[in-house]
Amino acid sequence: MKQLIAGNWKMNGSLEFNQALLTALAQGLETAPRAEVALCIPAPYWAQFRVLCAQYPALKGVGLGAQDVSAHPGGGAYTGELAAAMLRDFDCRYAIVGHSERRQYHGETDDAVAQKARQALSCGVTPIVCVGETLADREDGRTFEVVKRQLAAVIHANGPCISEAVVAYEPVWAIGTGRTATAEQAQQVHAVLRAQLMAATARADRVRILYGGSMNAANAADLLAQPDVDGGLIGGASLKAADFLSIIGAARR
Ligand code: PEP
């Protein structure tokens, strides 16, 4: 299975900025990329992405992703929410769930994240389930306990369907800080998550476990070479075409 390199644009972009970024990415992706590529773009720009996909065939293989999805089924009084079925209508292949910024600023609990993953899976959208410890958790020696608790909630709500999900290990202290987990630190946590998945499904080998947290052109090759690192979730560096393309080029074959 190819590694997956997913960009998380967060609340960045504009029509003009996206046009330039996606055009540059299209040029860079003209030769078959080493990895599967996805872009989690703010929803108002999905139509722009589709227009550019029609214009640049190299973008056609890029999976569209949402940055969140509602924990509720479609239809209902949930102002501001996007249902998984709506994502499906727009051919979204992925939806990030449980990003630490959502857990921190929007109070998302493990249970809410599990329900979001469930909604996505029920509509054929692949959830990218984020887990990760804070710096305080790490310093207290609670890294494994925290990530296992976060993943356990999603496994509990989804059973063996977890084999259809993607997991992203994103240490909170590494997101947007320029401070990256070492390849060894990432591998250690990924191996723990893999073992947890193996206890839940016979198909744990097909669950891609991404690393996210200040991955960049300089450190990507080392991180992506680890046996249980199946790709990356990239924030800041996904907003610069050259950096994002370098990360894609660093994927393990
Ligand atoms: C992220 O937001 O998922 C992320 C990994 O951000 P950054 O790469 O900027 O640390």
Short mmCIF file of N, CA, C and O and ligand atoms in Angstrom, two decimals, residues 8 10 96 99 101 130 170 174-178 211-215 233-237, ligand 1:
data_model
loop_
_atom_site.label_atom_id
_atom_site.label_comp_id
_atom_site.label_asym_id
_atom_site.label_seq_id
_atom_site.Cartn_x
_atom_site.Cartn_y
_atom_site.Cartn_z
N ASN A 8 -3.28 19.41 5.57
CA ASN A 8 -4.36 20.02 6.35
C ASN A 8 -4.16 21.53 6.29
O ASN A 8 -3.30 22.07 6.95
N LYS A 10 -6.04 23.76 7.35
CA LYS A 10 -6.66 24.46 8.49
C LYS A 10 -7.50 25.64 7.95
O LYS A 10 -8.04 25.54 6.85
N ILE A 96 -10.90 14.58 8.47
CA ILE A 96 -10.13 14.57 9.72
C ILE A 96 -11.13 14.59 10.87
O ILE A 96 -12.09 15.35 10.84
N HIS A 99 -8.95 16.30 15.50
CA HIS A 99 -7.71 17.07 15.49
C HIS A 99 -7.55 17.75 16.85
O HIS A 99 -8.54 18.19 17.45
N GLU A 101 -6.71 20.59 17.66
CA GLU A 101 -7.27 21.95 17.74
C GLU A 101 -8.78 21.90 17.98
O GLU A 101 -9.34 22.78 18.64
N CYS A 130 -7.36 11.56 14.60
CA CYS A 130 -6.14 12.11 15.22
C CYS A 130 -6.08 11.77 16.71
O CYS A 130 -7.08 11.91 17.42
N GLU A 170 -0.48 12.59 16.26
CA GLU A 170 -0.07 13.99 16.21
C GLU A 170 0.21 14.47 17.63
O GLU A 170 -0.72 14.93 18.33
N ALA A 174 4.00 19.06 19.09
CA ALA A 174 4.74 19.16 17.82
C ALA A 174 3.94 19.88 16.74
O ALA A 174 4.48 20.17 15.67
N ILE A 175 2.67 20.18 17.02
CA ILE A 175 1.83 20.75 15.96
C ILE A 175 2.05 22.25 15.86
O ILE A 175 1.80 22.99 16.82
N GLY A 176 2.54 22.66 14.72
CA GLY A 176 2.72 24.09 14.44
C GLY A 176 3.81 24.74 15.28
O GLY A 176 3.92 25.96 15.32
N THR A 177 4.61 23.93 15.96
CA THR A 177 5.62 24.49 16.86
C THR A 177 7.03 24.45 16.27
O THR A 177 7.95 25.05 16.81
N GLY A 178 7.18 23.67 15.19
CA GLY A 178 8.52 23.47 14.63
C GLY A 178 9.28 22.41 15.41
O GLY A 178 10.41 22.06 15.07
N TYR A 211 1.98 10.13 10.64
CA TYR A 211 2.59 11.00 11.65
C TYR A 211 2.28 12.45 11.28
O TYR A 211 2.37 12.83 10.10
N GLY A 212 1.94 13.27 12.26
CA GLY A 212 1.73 14.70 12.01
C GLY A 212 2.30 15.53 13.14
O GLY A 212 2.19 15.17 14.31
N GLY A 213 2.92 16.63 12.79
CA GLY A 213 3.50 17.52 13.80
C GLY A 213 4.80 18.07 13.28
O GLY A 213 5.84 17.43 13.37
N SER A 214 4.70 19.25 12.61
CA SER A 214 5.88 19.93 12.06
C SER A 214 6.69 19.05 11.13
O SER A 214 7.92 19.15 11.07
N MET A 215 6.01 18.19 10.38
CA MET A 215 6.74 17.44 9.34
C MET A 215 7.08 18.43 8.24
O MET A 215 6.25 19.28 7.87
N LEU A 233 0.48 13.65 8.04
CA LEU A 233 -0.56 14.68 8.02
C LEU A 233 0.19 16.00 8.21
O LEU A 233 0.86 16.20 9.22
N ILE A 234 0.08 16.85 7.21
CA ILE A 234 0.97 18.00 7.13
C ILE A 234 0.17 19.29 7.22
O ILE A 234 -0.71 19.52 6.39
N GLY A 235 0.50 20.13 8.19
CA GLY A 235 -0.17 21.42 8.32
C GLY A 235 0.58 22.49 7.55
O GLY A 235 0.45 22.63 6.34
N GLY A 236 1.40 23.24 8.26
CA GLY A 236 2.09 24.41 7.69
C GLY A 236 2.77 24.13 6.35
O GLY A 236 2.65 24.92 5.40
N ALA A 237 3.49 23.02 6.27
CA ALA A 237 4.26 22.74 5.05
C ALA A 237 3.37 22.40 3.86
O ALA A 237 3.83 22.40 2.71
C1 PEP B 1 -1.68 19.50 11.70
O1 PEP B 1 -2.31 20.53 11.91
O2 PEP B 1 -2.29 18.44 11.56
C2 PEP B 1 -0.23 19.58 11.65
C3 PEP B 1 0.45 18.48 11.66
O3 PEP B 1 0.31 20.85 11.59
P1 PEP B 1 1.86 21.22 11.38
O4 PEP B 1 2.38 20.33 10.28
O5 PEP B 1 1.86 22.66 11.01
O6 PEP B 1 2.55 20.94 12.68
#
